[in-house]
CSV table of C-alpha atoms and ligand atoms in Angstrom, one decimal:
chain,number,residue,atom,x,y,z
A,1,UNK,CA,1.0,11.1,-35.4
A,2,UNK,CA,1.4,12.5,-31.9
A,3,UNK,CA,2.1,16.2,-31.0
A,4,UNK,CA,5.7,17.0,-30.2
A,5,UNK,CA,6.6,16.4,-26.5
A,6,UNK,CA,9.3,16.1,-24.0
A,7,UNK,CA,9.6,13.6,-21.1
A,8,UNK,CA,10.5,14.7,-17.6
A,9,UNK,CA,11.6,12.1,-15.1
A,10,UNK,CA,9.1,11.4,-12.4
A,11,UNK,CA,10.3,8.1,-10.8
A,12,UNK,CA,13.9,7.0,-11.2
A,13,UNK,CA,15.0,3.5,-12.3
A,14,UNK,CA,16.6,3.0,-8.8
A,15,UNK,CA,13.4,4.0,-7.0
A,16,UNK,CA,11.4,1.5,-9.1
A,17,UNK,CA,13.9,-1.3,-8.4
A,18,UNK,CA,13.8,-0.7,-4.7
A,19,UNK,CA,10.0,-0.7,-4.7
A,20,UNK,CA,9.7,-3.8,-6.9
A,21,UNK,CA,12.0,-5.7,-4.4
A,22,UNK,CA,9.8,-4.6,-1.5
A,23,UNK,CA,6.6,-5.6,-3.3
A,24,UNK,CA,8.1,-9.0,-4.2
A,25,UNK,CA,8.8,-9.6,-0.5
A,26,UNK,CA,5.1,-8.8,0.4
A,27,UNK,CA,3.8,-11.0,-2.4
A,28,UNK,CA,6.0,-13.9,-1.4
A,29,UNK,CA,4.8,-13.6,2.2
A,30,UNK,CA,1.2,-13.5,1.1
A,31,UNK,CA,1.5,-16.5,-1.1
A,32,UNK,CA,3.9,-18.4,1.1
A,33,UNK,CA,1.7,-21.5,1.2
A,34,UNK,CA,1.2,-21.6,-2.5
A,35,UNK,CA,2.9,-24.3,-4.6
A,36,UNK,CA,2.4,-22.4,-7.8
A,37,UNK,CA,1.6,-18.7,-8.5
A,38,UNK,CA,0.2,-17.8,-11.9
A,39,UNK,CA,1.2,-14.3,-12.9
A,40,UNK,CA,-1.2,-12.8,-15.4
A,41,UNK,CA,0.3,-9.9,-17.2
A,42,UNK,CA,-1.9,-7.4,-18.9
A,43,UNK,CA,-0.3,-6.7,-22.3
A,44,UNK,CA,1.4,-4.7,-23.1
A,45,UNK,CA,2.3,-2.2,-20.4
A,46,UNK,CA,3.1,-4.7,-17.7
A,47,UNK,CA,5.9,-6.6,-19.4
A,48,UNK,CA,8.8,-4.8,-17.8
A,49,UNK,CA,7.4,-5.0,-14.3
A,50,UNK,CA,6.7,-8.7,-14.8
A,51,UNK,CA,10.3,-9.3,-15.9
A,52,UNK,CA,11.7,-7.6,-12.9
A,53,UNK,CA,9.1,-8.9,-10.4
A,54,UNK,CA,9.4,-12.6,-11.3
A,55,UNK,CA,13.2,-12.4,-10.8
A,56,UNK,CA,12.6,-11.2,-7.3
A,57,UNK,CA,10.2,-14.0,-6.4
A,58,UNK,CA,11.8,-17.1,-4.9
A,59,UNK,CA,8.9,-19.4,-5.5
A,60,UNK,CA,7.2,-21.5,-8.2
A,61,UNK,CA,5.7,-19.1,-10.8
A,62,UNK,CA,4.1,-19.5,-14.2
A,63,UNK,CA,3.5,-16.5,-16.5
A,64,UNK,CA,0.5,-16.0,-18.7
A,65,UNK,CA,-0.8,-12.9,-20.6
A,66,UNK,CA,-4.1,-11.3,-21.3
A,67,UNK,CA,-4.4,-8.5,-23.8
A,68,UNK,CA,-7.1,-5.9,-23.3
A,69,UNK,CA,-8.0,-2.9,-25.5
A,70,UNK,CA,-6.2,0.2,-24.5
A,71,UNK,CA,-6.1,3.9,-25.4
A,72,UNK,CA,-4.8,3.4,-28.9
A,73,UNK,CA,-3.0,6.6,-29.8
A,74,UNK,CA,-5.1,8.8,-27.4
A,75,UNK,CA,-4.4,10.0,-23.9
A,76,UNK,CA,-7.9,9.4,-22.7
A,77,UNK,CA,-9.7,6.2,-21.9
A,78,UNK,CA,-12.7,5.1,-24.0
A,79,UNK,CA,-14.0,3.2,-20.9
A,80,UNK,CA,-14.8,0.3,-23.2
A,81,UNK,CA,-12.7,-2.7,-22.2
A,82,UNK,CA,-12.4,-5.6,-24.6
A,83,UNK,CA,-10.5,-8.8,-24.3
A,84,UNK,CA,-8.2,-9.0,-27.3
A,85,UNK,CA,-6.1,-12.1,-26.3
A,86,UNK,CA,-7.2,-14.6,-23.7
A,87,UNK,CA,-5.0,-16.7,-21.4
A,88,UNK,CA,-3.3,-19.8,-22.7
A,89,UNK,CA,-3.8,-21.8,-19.5
A,90,UNK,CA,-6.5,-22.6,-17.0
A,91,UNK,CA,-6.7,-20.7,-13.7
A,92,UNK,CA,-9.6,-22.6,-12.0
A,93,UNK,CA,-8.5,-23.5,-8.4
A,94,UNK,CA,-5.2,-21.7,-8.9
A,95,UNK,CA,-3.5,-18.8,-7.1
A,96,UNK,CA,-3.4,-15.8,-9.5
A,97,UNK,CA,-1.6,-12.5,-9.4
A,98,UNK,CA,-2.8,-10.0,-12.1
A,99,UNK,CA,-0.1,-7.5,-13.0
A,100,UNK,CA,-1.2,-4.1,-14.4
A,101,UNK,CA,0.9,-1.0,-15.3
A,102,UNK,CA,-1.4,1.8,-14.2
A,103,UNK,CA,-4.8,2.0,-12.6
A,104,UNK,CA,-6.3,5.2,-13.9
A,105,UNK,CA,-10.2,5.3,-14.1
A,106,UNK,CA,-10.2,1.7,-12.9
A,107,UNK,CA,-12.4,0.3,-15.7
A,108,UNK,CA,-9.7,-2.0,-17.1
A,109,UNK,CA,-8.7,-3.6,-13.8
A,110,UNK,CA,-12.3,-4.1,-12.6
A,111,UNK,CA,-13.3,-5.6,-15.9
A,112,UNK,CA,-10.3,-8.0,-15.9
A,113,UNK,CA,-10.9,-9.0,-12.2
A,114,UNK,CA,-14.5,-9.8,-13.0
A,115,UNK,CA,-13.5,-11.7,-16.1
A,116,UNK,CA,-11.0,-13.8,-14.3
A,117,UNK,CA,-13.0,-14.4,-11.1
A,118,UNK,CA,-15.7,-16.0,-13.3
A,119,UNK,CA,-13.1,-18.8,-13.8
A,120,UNK,CA,-13.0,-19.6,-10.1
A,121,UNK,CA,-9.4,-19.2,-9.2
A,122,UNK,CA,-8.5,-20.2,-5.6
A,123,UNK,CA,-7.2,-16.8,-4.9
A,124,UNK,CA,-6.8,-13.7,-7.1
A,125,UNK,CA,-4.8,-10.6,-6.1
A,126,UNK,CA,-3.6,-7.6,-8.2
A,127,UNK,CA,-0.6,-5.4,-8.4
A,128,UNK,CA,-0.2,-2.2,-10.3
A,129,UNK,CA,3.0,-0.3,-10.7
A,130,UNK,CA,1.2,3.1,-10.7
A,131,UNK,CA,-2.0,4.4,-9.4
A,132,UNK,CA,-3.7,7.7,-10.3
A,133,UNK,CA,-6.4,7.8,-7.5
A,134,UNK,CA,-7.6,11.3,-8.5
A,135,UNK,CA,-8.8,9.8,-11.8
A,136,UNK,CA,-10.8,6.9,-10.4
A,137,UNK,CA,-14.3,6.4,-11.8
A,138,UNK,CA,-14.7,2.7,-10.6
A,139,UNK,CA,-14.3,1.8,-7.0
A,140,UNK,CA,-11.3,-0.5,-7.3
A,141,UNK,CA,-7.8,-0.6,-5.9
A,142,UNK,CA,-5.0,-3.0,-6.6
A,143,UNK,CA,-3.9,-5.2,-3.7
A,144,UNK,CA,-0.4,-3.8,-4.1
A,145,UNK,CA,0.6,-0.5,-5.7
A,146,UNK,CA,4.1,0.7,-6.5
A,147,UNK,CA,3.6,4.4,-6.5
A,148,UNK,CA,0.7,6.8,-6.4
A,149,UNK,CA,1.1,9.6,-9.0
A,150,UNK,CA,-0.8,12.8,-9.8
A,151,UNK,CA,-3.1,13.1,-12.8
A,152,UNK,CA,-0.3,13.2,-15.4
A,153,UNK,CA,0.2,11.2,-18.6
A,154,UNK,CA,3.3,9.0,-18.1
A,155,UNK,CA,5.6,6.8,-20.1
A,156,UNK,CA,8.5,4.4,-19.6
A,157,UNK,CA,9.2,1.1,-17.8
A,158,UNK,CA,6.9,-0.7,-20.3
A,159,UNK,CA,4.3,2.2,-20.5
A,160,UNK,CA,3.8,3.9,-23.9
A,161,UNK,CA,2.5,6.9,-25.6
A,162,UNK,CA,1.3,5.8,-29.0
A,163,UNK,CA,3.6,2.7,-28.7
A,164,UNK,CA,6.7,4.8,-28.0
A,165,UNK,CA,8.9,5.1,-25.0
A,166,UNK,CA,8.2,1.7,-23.4
A,167,UNK,CA,12.0,1.1,-23.3
A,168,UNK,CA,12.8,4.0,-20.9
A,169,UNK,CA,14.2,2.6,-17.7
A,170,UNK,CA,12.4,5.2,-15.6
A,171,UNK,CA,8.9,6.7,-15.4
A,172,UNK,CA,8.6,10.1,-17.0
A,173,UNK,CA,5.7,12.5,-17.4
A,174,UNK,CA,4.8,13.6,-20.9
A,175,UNK,CA,4.8,17.4,-21.6
A,176,UNK,CA,3.1,18.3,-24.8
A,177,UNK,CA,4.5,21.2,-26.8
A,178,UNK,CA,2.6,24.4,-27.5
A,179,UNK,CA,1.9,25.6,-31.0
A,180,UNK,CA,5.5,26.9,-31.4
A,181,UNK,CA,6.8,23.4,-30.5
A,182,UNK,CA,8.0,24.7,-27.1
A,183,UNK,CA,7.6,23.1,-23.7
A,184,UNK,CA,8.8,25.6,-21.1
A,185,UNK,CA,12.3,26.5,-22.1
A,186,UNK,CA,12.8,23.3,-24.0
A,187,UNK,CA,12.1,22.7,-27.7
A,188,UNK,CA,10.2,19.4,-28.1
A,189,UNK,CA,11.3,16.8,-30.6
A,190,UNK,CA,8.8,15.9,-33.3
A,191,UNK,CA,7.3,12.5,-32.6
B,1,IMP,P1,-8.1,2.6,-16.8
B,1,IMP,O1,-9.0,1.6,-17.4
B,1,IMP,O2,-8.6,4.0,-17.1
B,1,IMP,O3,-7.8,2.4,-15.4
B,1,IMP,O4,-6.8,2.6,-17.6
B,1,IMP,C1,-5.8,1.6,-17.5
B,1,IMP,C2,-4.9,1.6,-18.7
B,1,IMP,O5,-4.8,2.9,-19.4
B,1,IMP,C3,-3.6,1.3,-18.3
B,1,IMP,O6,-3.4,-0.1,-18.3
B,1,IMP,C4,-2.7,1.9,-19.3
B,1,IMP,O7,-2.6,1.1,-20.5
B,1,IMP,C5,-3.5,3.1,-19.8
B,1,IMP,N1,-3.0,4.3,-19.1
B,1,IMP,C6,-3.6,5.0,-18.1
B,1,IMP,N2,-2.8,6.1,-17.8
B,1,IMP,C7,-1.8,6.1,-18.6
B,1,IMP,C8,-0.7,6.9,-18.8
B,1,IMP,O8,-0.4,7.9,-18.0
B,1,IMP,N3,0.2,6.6,-19.8
B,1,IMP,C9,0.0,5.5,-20.6
B,1,IMP,N4,-1.0,4.7,-20.5
B,1,IMP,C10,-1.9,5.0,-19.5
């Protein structure tokens, strides 16, 4: 069980939609000579971004998924990255775009990039909706980033806290309640 919390909007649904459209334009320009782009989504946080992104891409795309270990019910990374579910298809000689929700310490993305590069794709690029540069422990940066955010725990647009709040259409920061169940002037809901 998580502590009570409230969610405060950080990035609106409209701002996300505008940014996703821009990023799709850049991706399409970069891969303009590609006859097939394989989108590799990291489960589960990237599923909403992928759904929006692929509909903005006017090109031949295939979608595959990789599941890596995540935070579980915690708010801090264990730094240990394990592959829980591998791709269904081959990527050797293919153009690949890895889609991640957040780059935080960077352990997950760097591990996944090394894992996939070992399969010799023709080209491999990365996109992350959010980046928390102040938290970085591994020297890695996605090719494309939607928004840089401060060191805050966020939810929404596919991103969860203990599996909750993935369905919010916006990105919100999580404010944990104090011992009285209060967050500023607001009373948090029990979660
Ligand atoms: P990293 O390996 O520390 O870069 O962590 C990346 C993963 O941690 C992301 O794919 C998310 O699943 C998770 N994560 C990092 N920050 C947050 C957050 O603010 N909210 C929810 N999940 C997060």
